[in-house]
Coordinates of C-alpha atoms in Angstrom, one line a residue:
M1493 CA 169.3 4.7 186.0
T1494 CA 166.3 2.5 187.6
Q1495 CA 163.6 3.9 188.7
C1496 CA 161.3 2.4 191.1
L1497 CA 157.6 3.0 191.4
L1498 CA 156.0 2.1 194.6
G1499 CA 152.2 1.3 194.4
W1500 CA 150.0 0.5 196.9
H1501 CA 148.0 -2.1 195.6
A1502 CA 146.3 -3.8 198.9
P1503 CA 142.3 -3.3 198.5
L1504 CA 141.6 -3.9 201.6
Q1505 CA 144.0 -0.9 203.1
R1506 CA 143.1 1.4 200.3
L1507 CA 139.3 1.2 200.9
A1508 CA 139.9 1.4 204.7
A1509 CA 142.1 4.4 204.5
L1510 CA 139.2 6.3 202.6
A1511 CA 136.9 5.0 204.8
L1512 CA 138.4 6.7 207.9
D1513 CA 139.1 9.7 205.7
R1514 CA 135.4 9.7 205.1
K1515 CA 134.7 9.0 208.8
F1516 CA 132.5 5.7 207.5
L1517 CA 132.6 4.1 210.8
D1518 CA 128.8 3.6 211.2
T1519 CA 127.6 0.5 209.5
E1520 CA 124.1 1.4 211.0
R1521 CA 123.8 4.8 209.5
P1522 CA 121.1 4.9 206.5
D1523 CA 123.0 6.5 204.2
V1524 CA 126.1 3.7 204.4
V1525 CA 125.0 2.3 201.4
E1526 CA 125.7 5.4 199.1
Q1527 CA 129.0 6.2 201.1
L1528 CA 130.1 2.7 200.2
M1529 CA 129.3 3.4 196.5
Q1530 CA 131.1 6.4 196.5
L1531 CA 134.2 4.6 198.1
L1532 CA 134.0 2.0 195.5
R1533 CA 134.3 4.4 192.7
Q1534 CA 137.0 6.3 194.5
D1535 CA 138.8 3.4 194.7
R1536 CA 138.3 2.6 191.2
R1537 CA 139.6 6.0 190.2
A1538 CA 142.5 5.6 192.2
H1539 CA 143.6 2.1 190.9
L1540 CA 143.2 3.4 187.5
R1541 CA 145.3 6.3 188.0
L1542 CA 148.0 3.8 189.2
S1543 CA 147.7 1.7 186.2
R1544 CA 147.6 4.3 183.7
V1545 CA 151.1 5.6 185.2
L1546 CA 152.4 1.8 185.0
A1547 CA 151.5 1.7 181.5
G1548 CA 152.7 5.3 180.4
L1549 CA 156.3 3.8 181.5
R1550 CA 155.9 0.7 179.7
V1551 CA 155.0 2.5 176.6
G1552 CA 157.5 5.2 176.8
G1553 CA 160.3 2.5 177.5
L1554 CA 161.2 3.9 180.3
P1555 CA 163.1 1.5 182.9
H1556 CA 160.5 1.1 186.1
H1557 CA 160.2 -1.8 188.7
I1558 CA 157.0 -2.8 190.8
Q1559 CA 157.3 -3.1 194.4
P1560 CA 153.9 -4.1 195.8
L1561 CA 153.2 -4.1 199.3
D1562 CA 151.9 -7.0 200.9
E1563 CA 148.7 -7.4 202.9
V1564 CA 149.9 -7.2 206.6
S1565 CA 148.3 -9.4 209.3
A1566 CA 147.8 -6.8 211.9
W1567 CA 146.2 -3.4 210.3
P1568 CA 148.2 -0.1 211.4
R1569 CA 146.9 1.6 214.9
P1570 CA 144.5 4.0 213.0
L1571 CA 142.8 1.2 211.4
Q1572 CA 142.1 -0.9 214.5
G1573 CA 139.0 1.3 215.6
L1574 CA 137.1 0.4 212.7
R1575 CA 133.9 -1.6 213.6
P1576 CA 133.9 -5.1 213.0
G1577 CA 131.0 -4.9 210.6
L1578 CA 133.1 -2.3 208.2
Q1579 CA 136.1 -4.7 208.6
A1580 CA 134.0 -7.6 207.3
L1581 CA 132.1 -5.6 204.5
L1582 CA 135.9 -4.1 203.4
A1583 CA 137.4 -7.7 203.5
Q1584 CA 134.3 -8.7 201.4
E1585 CA 134.9 -6.0 198.8
A1586 CA 138.8 -7.1 198.6
E1587 CA 137.6 -10.4 197.3
W1588 CA 136.4 -8.5 194.0
R1589 CA 139.3 -6.7 193.4
T1590 CA 142.1 -6.9 190.8
R1591 CA 145.6 -5.9 192.1
L1592 CA 147.7 -3.6 190.8
D1593 CA 150.2 -6.6 188.9
Q1594 CA 146.7 -6.9 187.0
P1595 CA 146.4 -3.7 185.2
P1596 CA 143.2 -3.2 183.0
S1597 CA 143.7 -3.3 179.4
F1598 CA 144.6 0.3 177.5
L1599 CA 143.9 1.2 174.3
Q1600 CA 146.3 3.1 171.6
P1601 CA 144.5 5.5 169.0
V1602 CA 145.5 5.0 165.3
L1603 CA 144.9 7.4 162.8
H1604 CA 143.8 5.9 159.4
S1605 CA 143.9 8.4 156.6
Q1606 CA 143.9 8.6 152.7
A1607 CA 143.2 10.1 149.8
S1608 CA 139.4 9.5 148.8
P1609 CA 139.0 7.5 145.3
D1610 CA 137.4 10.4 143.8
G1611 CA 140.3 12.9 144.8
S1612 CA 137.7 15.0 146.7
V1613 CA 139.6 15.1 150.5
L1614 CA 143.2 16.3 149.8
H1615 CA 144.8 16.5 153.3
V1616 CA 143.6 15.2 156.5
M1617 CA 145.3 16.1 160.0
T1618 CA 144.5 15.9 163.5
S1619 CA 145.2 17.1 166.8
E1620 CA 148.2 15.3 168.8
L1621 CA 146.5 11.7 169.9
P1622 CA 146.8 10.7 173.5
P1623 CA 149.5 7.8 174.1
L1624 CA 147.2 5.7 175.4
L1625 CA 143.6 5.6 176.7
H1626 CA 141.5 3.8 178.9
E1627 CA 137.9 2.0 177.7
G1628 CA 135.3 5.1 177.9
D1629 CA 137.8 7.9 178.5
E1630 CA 136.8 11.2 177.2
W1631 CA 139.6 13.2 175.1
T1632 CA 139.4 16.1 172.6
L1633 CA 139.7 15.6 169.1
G1634 CA 140.5 18.6 166.9
G1635 CA 142.0 19.3 163.3
S1636 CA 141.4 20.2 159.4
V1637 CA 140.6 18.6 156.6
V1638 CA 141.0 20.1 152.9
V1639 CA 138.8 19.2 150.1
Q1640 CA 138.2 20.1 146.6
G1641 CA 135.2 19.6 144.0
L1642 CA 132.9 19.4 147.0
G1643 CA 130.1 22.2 147.1
A1644 CA 128.8 23.9 149.8
E1645 CA 126.1 21.5 150.6
W1646 CA 128.7 19.0 151.9
R1647 CA 129.3 19.5 155.7
L1648 CA 131.8 17.5 158.0
V1649 CA 130.4 15.0 160.5
M1650 CA 131.9 12.5 163.2
R1651 CA 130.5 9.2 163.7
Q1652 CA 130.8 6.7 166.4
G1653 CA 129.1 3.6 165.9
R1654 CA 125.2 4.4 165.9
H1655 CA 126.1 8.4 167.1
W1656 CA 126.5 10.9 164.7
R1657 CA 127.7 14.8 165.8
R1658 CA 128.2 17.6 163.1
L1659 CA 131.1 19.4 163.5
T1660 CA 131.7 23.4 163.2
W1661 CA 134.0 23.4 159.9
H1662 CA 135.6 26.0 158.0
Q1663 CA 137.7 27.7 160.5
P1664 CA 140.7 29.5 159.3
S1665 CA 143.8 27.8 158.5
P1666 CA 146.3 30.1 156.7
A1667 CA 149.5 27.7 156.9
L1668 CA 147.1 25.2 154.3
A1669 CA 145.9 28.1 152.5
A1670 CA 149.5 28.3 151.2
Q1671 CA 150.3 24.7 151.1
F1672 CA 146.9 23.5 148.9
P1673 CA 146.9 26.8 146.9
G1674 CA 144.0 25.1 144.3
A1675 CA 141.7 24.1 147.2
A1676 CA 138.7 26.1 147.7
N1677 CA 138.3 25.3 151.3
A1678 CA 142.1 25.6 152.6
A1679 CA 142.4 28.8 154.2
E1680 CA 139.2 27.5 156.5
A1681 CA 139.9 24.1 156.9
R1682 CA 140.1 23.4 160.5
F1683 CA 137.1 22.1 162.5
K1684 CA 136.6 23.0 166.0
P1685 CA 137.6 20.4 168.6
V1686 CA 135.1 17.8 170.2
N1687 CA 134.9 15.5 173.0
L1688 CA 134.5 11.9 172.1
P1689 CA 134.6 8.6 174.6
A1690 CA 137.4 6.4 173.4
L1691 CA 135.6 2.8 172.9
R1692 CA 137.6 -0.4 171.2
M1693 CA 134.2 -1.6 169.6
Q1694 CA 133.2 2.1 167.8
P1695 CA 136.3 3.7 166.0
T1696 CA 135.7 7.1 165.2
Q1697 CA 135.2 8.4 161.6
L1698 CA 135.3 11.9 159.8
L1699 CA 132.8 11.6 157.2
L1700 CA 132.0 14.5 154.3
R1701 CA 128.4 14.0 154.0
R1702 CA 125.4 15.6 152.2
D1703 CA 121.6 15.0 152.3
E1704 CA 120.9 17.1 149.0
P1705 CA 120.6 16.7 146.1
R1706 CA 121.3 13.0 146.7
P1707 CA 122.3 11.6 150.0
D1708 CA 125.9 10.5 150.0
S1709 CA 129.2 10.4 152.0
V1710 CA 132.9 10.3 151.9
T1711 CA 135.0 8.8 154.5
A1712 CA 137.9 11.2 155.4
A1713 CA 139.6 9.4 158.1
E1714 CA 139.1 6.8 161.1
I1715 CA 140.7 6.5 164.2
Q1716 CA 141.0 3.0 165.6
F1717 CA 141.2 2.1 169.7
Q1718 CA 143.7 -0.7 169.2
P1719 CA 144.6 -2.7 172.7
L1720 CA 147.4 -1.8 173.9
D1721 CA 148.6 -5.6 174.8
R1722 CA 145.2 -7.7 174.9
D1723 CA 141.4 -7.1 174.8
R1724 CA 139.3 -5.8 177.8
I1725 CA 136.8 -8.1 179.1
L1726 CA 134.5 -6.4 181.7
G1727 CA 133.1 -8.6 184.2
I1728 CA 133.4 -10.1 187.7
F1729 CA 136.6 -11.1 189.1
L1730 CA 137.0 -13.7 191.9
A1731 CA 140.4 -12.7 193.6
R1732 CA 140.2 -15.7 195.5
W1733 CA 140.5 -18.2 192.4
S1734 CA 141.4 -15.3 189.6
I1735 CA 138.2 -16.2 188.0
G1736 CA 136.8 -13.7 185.5
Y1737 CA 132.9 -13.8 184.3
R1738 CA 131.7 -12.0 181.1
P1739 CA 128.1 -11.6 181.9
L1740 CA 125.7 -11.1 179.1
P1741 CA 122.2 -10.2 179.2
K1742 CA 119.3 -12.9 178.7
V1743 CA 122.2 -15.4 178.8
A1744 CA 121.8 -17.3 182.3
C1745 CA 123.6 -14.1 183.6
T1746 CA 121.3 -13.6 186.6
S1747 CA 121.7 -17.1 187.6
I1748 CA 125.5 -17.3 187.1
K1749 CA 126.1 -14.1 189.2
E1750 CA 124.0 -15.4 192.1
V1751 CA 126.3 -18.5 191.8
L1752 CA 129.2 -16.7 192.5
F1753 CA 128.1 -14.2 195.0
Q1754 CA 127.3 -17.2 197.3
L1755 CA 130.4 -18.7 196.3
V1756 CA 132.5 -15.5 197.8
V1757 CA 130.2 -14.2 200.0
G1758 CA 129.2 -17.7 201.7
E1759 CA 125.6 -16.7 201.6
K1760 CA 122.9 -16.6 199.2
F1761 CA 122.4 -12.6 197.8
S1762 CA 119.8 -11.7 200.3
P1763 CA 118.9 -8.3 201.8
G1764 CA 121.2 -9.1 205.0
V1765 CA 124.3 -9.3 202.5
N1766 CA 123.8 -7.4 199.6
A1767 CA 125.5 -4.3 201.0
G1768 CA 122.4 -2.2 200.1
A1769 CA 122.0 -3.3 196.6
A1770 CA 118.3 -3.4 195.3
H1771 CA 119.2 -6.8 193.0
V1772 CA 122.2 -8.8 192.3
H1773 CA 123.1 -7.1 189.0
Q1774 CA 122.8 -3.7 191.1
Y1775 CA 125.5 -5.4 193.3
F1776 CA 127.8 -6.1 190.5
D1777 CA 127.3 -3.0 188.0
I1778 CA 129.7 -1.0 190.3
R1779 CA 131.8 -4.2 190.9
E1780 CA 132.8 -4.9 187.3
Q1781 CA 136.2 -4.3 186.0
D1782 CA 138.6 -5.5 183.4
I1783 CA 139.4 -9.2 184.3
S1784 CA 141.5 -9.4 180.9
H1785 CA 144.3 -10.6 183.4
A1786 CA 142.6 -13.2 185.2
G1787 CA 144.1 -16.7 185.5
W1788 CA 140.7 -18.5 183.9
R1789 CA 138.6 -16.4 181.6
F1790 CA 134.6 -17.7 180.9
V1791 CA 131.7 -16.3 179.0
V1792 CA 128.4 -18.2 178.2
V1793 CA 126.7 -17.6 174.6
R1794 CA 123.4 -18.6 173.5
D1795 CA 121.8 -18.8 170.0
P1796 CA 120.9 -15.5 168.9
I1797 CA 117.6 -15.6 168.1
K1798 CA 116.6 -17.7 171.1
R1799 CA 118.3 -15.0 173.1
F1800 CA 116.0 -12.3 171.7
L1801 CA 112.5 -14.4 172.1
S1802 CA 114.0 -15.0 175.8
G1803 CA 114.3 -11.4 175.8
F1804 CA 111.1 -10.4 174.4
S1805 CA 109.0 -12.8 176.9
N1806 CA 110.6 -11.4 180.2
R1807 CA 111.3 -7.7 179.4
V1808 CA 108.3 -6.7 177.1
L1809 CA 105.5 -9.6 178.2
H1810 CA 106.6 -10.1 181.5
H1811 CA 108.3 -6.7 183.3
K1812 CA 106.5 -4.6 180.7
E1813 CA 108.9 -2.3 179.6
L1814 CA 107.4 -1.2 176.5
S1815 CA 104.1 -0.2 178.3
R1816 CA 102.8 3.5 178.9
S1817 CA 103.6 3.4 183.1
Y1818 CA 107.4 2.3 182.2
V1819 CA 108.4 4.2 178.9
S1820 CA 106.9 7.4 180.7
R1821 CA 109.2 7.1 183.5
Q1822 CA 112.5 6.8 181.3
S1823 CA 114.8 9.5 180.7
V1824 CA 115.4 9.4 176.8
D1825 CA 117.6 12.3 174.6
P1826 CA 115.7 13.4 172.1
P1827 CA 112.8 13.1 174.5
L1828 CA 109.7 10.9 173.3
N1829 CA 106.5 11.9 172.1
I1830 CA 104.5 9.9 174.8
E1831 CA 100.9 10.7 172.8
E1832 CA 102.4 8.9 169.9
F1833 CA 104.4 6.2 171.2
P1834 CA 103.0 2.8 170.0
F1835 CA 103.3 0.8 173.3
D1836 CA 102.8 -3.0 174.1
P1837 CA 104.0 -4.1 170.8
N1838 CA 103.8 -8.0 169.7
V1839 CA 106.6 -9.5 168.8
N1840 CA 106.7 -9.0 165.1
Q1841 CA 105.8 -5.3 165.7
F1842 CA 108.9 -5.1 167.8
I1843 CA 110.8 -6.5 165.1
A1844 CA 109.5 -4.3 162.5
N1845 CA 110.4 -1.5 164.6
F1846 CA 113.3 -2.5 166.7
E1847 CA 115.8 0.3 166.4
F1848 CA 113.0 2.3 167.4
Y1849 CA 112.9 0.5 170.5
R1850 CA 116.1 0.4 171.6
R1851 CA 115.9 4.3 172.7
I1852 CA 114.5 2.8 175.9
P1853 CA 117.9 2.0 177.7
S1854 CA 116.3 -1.5 179.3
I1855 CA 115.6 -2.8 175.9
D1856 CA 118.7 -1.7 174.4
H1857 CA 120.9 -3.3 177.1
H1858 CA 118.7 -6.9 176.7
F1859 CA 118.4 -6.9 173.1
Q1860 CA 121.8 -5.7 172.1
P1861 CA 123.7 -7.9 170.0
I1862 CA 126.7 -9.5 171.4
S1863 CA 129.2 -8.6 169.1
E1864 CA 128.6 -5.3 169.8
F1865 CA 130.3 -5.1 173.1
L1866 CA 131.9 -9.0 173.5
A1867 CA 135.5 -9.4 173.1
P1868 CA 137.0 -11.8 170.6
L1869 CA 136.3 -15.6 172.0
A1870 CA 139.9 -16.3 171.9
S1871 CA 140.2 -13.6 174.9
F1872 CA 138.5 -16.6 176.4
D1873 CA 139.8 -19.8 177.9
R1874 CA 136.3 -21.6 178.0
V1875 CA 133.2 -20.7 176.0
Y1876 CA 130.4 -22.1 177.1
A1877 CA 127.0 -22.7 175.1
F1878 CA 123.9 -22.0 176.8
E1879 CA 123.1 -25.8 176.6
E1880 CA 126.2 -26.6 178.5
L1881 CA 125.7 -24.9 181.7
D1882 CA 125.9 -28.1 183.8
Q1883 CA 129.1 -28.5 182.4
L1884 CA 130.0 -25.1 183.8
C1885 CA 128.8 -25.9 187.0
R1886 CA 131.0 -29.0 187.1
D1887 CA 134.4 -26.6 186.3
L1888 CA 133.4 -24.2 188.8
S1889 CA 132.9 -26.7 191.5
E1890 CA 136.4 -28.3 190.3
R1891 CA 138.3 -24.9 190.5
T1892 CA 136.5 -23.4 193.7
G1893 CA 136.2 -26.9 195.5
Q1894 CA 132.5 -26.3 196.3
S1895 CA 129.4 -27.7 195.1
I1896 CA 127.7 -25.7 192.7
A1897 CA 124.5 -25.9 191.6
L1898 CA 122.8 -23.1 188.8
P1899 CA 119.4 -21.6 189.9
H1900 CA 116.9 -20.4 187.2
T1901 CA 116.0 -17.1 188.6
Q1902 CA 114.5 -14.9 185.4
R1903 CA 111.1 -17.4 184.8
G1904 CA 108.9 -14.6 184.1
G1905 CA 107.1 -14.7 180.7
P1906 CA 105.3 -17.1 178.3
K1907 CA 107.9 -19.5 176.4
M1908 CA 108.6 -18.4 172.8
S1909 CA 109.4 -20.0 169.6
L1910 CA 110.2 -19.3 166.1
A1911 CA 106.1 -20.3 165.5
S1912 CA 105.1 -17.3 166.7
L1913 CA 107.4 -15.5 164.1
T1914 CA 106.4 -14.3 160.7
P1915 CA 108.7 -15.3 157.8
E1916 CA 109.4 -11.3 157.2
S1917 CA 110.6 -11.3 160.8
I1918 CA 112.7 -14.0 160.9
V1919 CA 114.7 -12.5 157.9
T1920 CA 115.1 -9.2 159.9
L1921 CA 116.4 -11.0 162.8
K1922 CA 118.8 -13.0 160.6
K1923 CA 120.1 -9.7 159.4
I1924 CA 120.0 -7.9 163.2
Y1925 CA 122.1 -10.4 164.9
A1926 CA 124.0 -11.6 161.5
E1927 CA 127.5 -10.7 163.1
D1928 CA 126.5 -13.0 166.0
Y1929 CA 125.9 -15.9 164.2
Q1930 CA 128.9 -15.0 162.9
L1931 CA 131.1 -14.9 166.0
L1932 CA 129.3 -18.1 167.3
A1933 CA 129.6 -19.9 163.9
D1934 CA 131.4 -22.8 166.0
F1935 CA 128.0 -23.2 168.3
Y1936 CA 125.0 -22.0 166.4
T1937 CA 123.6 -21.6 162.9
P1938 CA 120.9 -19.4 161.9
P1939 CA 117.2 -20.6 161.4

């Protein structure tokens, strides 16, 4: 039997229908920007739901067929009443959208568990894993862990990246008591379910951990989130040329975003054409999506320590993002002790307390090692070194048929070199960015 799924994938019409439903017809109203943001979020959720259905059919091996609806030259009568300004705005938004036949990459959770070398972990069982998840989807993990020979000081914890969570363990499990009669905790081996996100770069680990009398941990299981067919690449999509760009903080991303904006909109990013965004990063944050299906995907990389020095100069020295006035406005959990916070560090103090300062969101964003969030370099058609920006401009010009020059828009802050670092700081930075240098071994070597 053939099953047919009809998907309405025309971005322009989807957004227009949502706009009509919200009576979003007056582009002069002061709340128009927030309404547009709501429409974009709703549109993205609708697109993701349809993509999830298609991925589920594919994973389940069910026969199906996509019959896309083509763009129509004349809009249906209910849409003809849209103001010209709104029509232009929606047409511009369609330039940044993927189609339903360019679905995002999904993840399959896979459980890896085995008996521990010391024999302390006898059995690990989890609740049924979802067949597929999207990056960042929240899902529920429950199950049980049976151990032997471990005292009451051991507890069950979940680790995901840098985040730890203690689980509520020792819930009744009579079936396991019969299966493992010699294990002291088998009758109370279940743990309460917890919600957690699916993250490709951060597998979920179940660990047995103790702090006293001697810090120690034993891995009970690991859940990895493997790409269903390809790695996800979060970035900016240019529908007209099927070009995808993966921005990286402090790697010319402001300049490149402004170039891409002008390519599509035909004007420089400015208050008159920015859809209300305060800056180019805010404009693209809501429009980022999975670009792994783009016809040509590119990324620009940079020497990790030079990127760090550029970030410190611009974000800490120029923008003062570790000053008292800035830090006191940040919402951090757990809260910061403002009275004892070491404000305005010099570069070597910053390096010595790097993980502490990463608690500030903007600092974490700009100094995060790119290996923590960048897809494998093999996922890109072209990887440019920072020193090849002129070649990037030539390639973009050839692909789009437009003359392109890259502006340098983040000049704030003094120039910094390795001479400003102590030998100890250089050693620390090499450790912090060791995986970056390994990832970029064909481009850069550590000092």
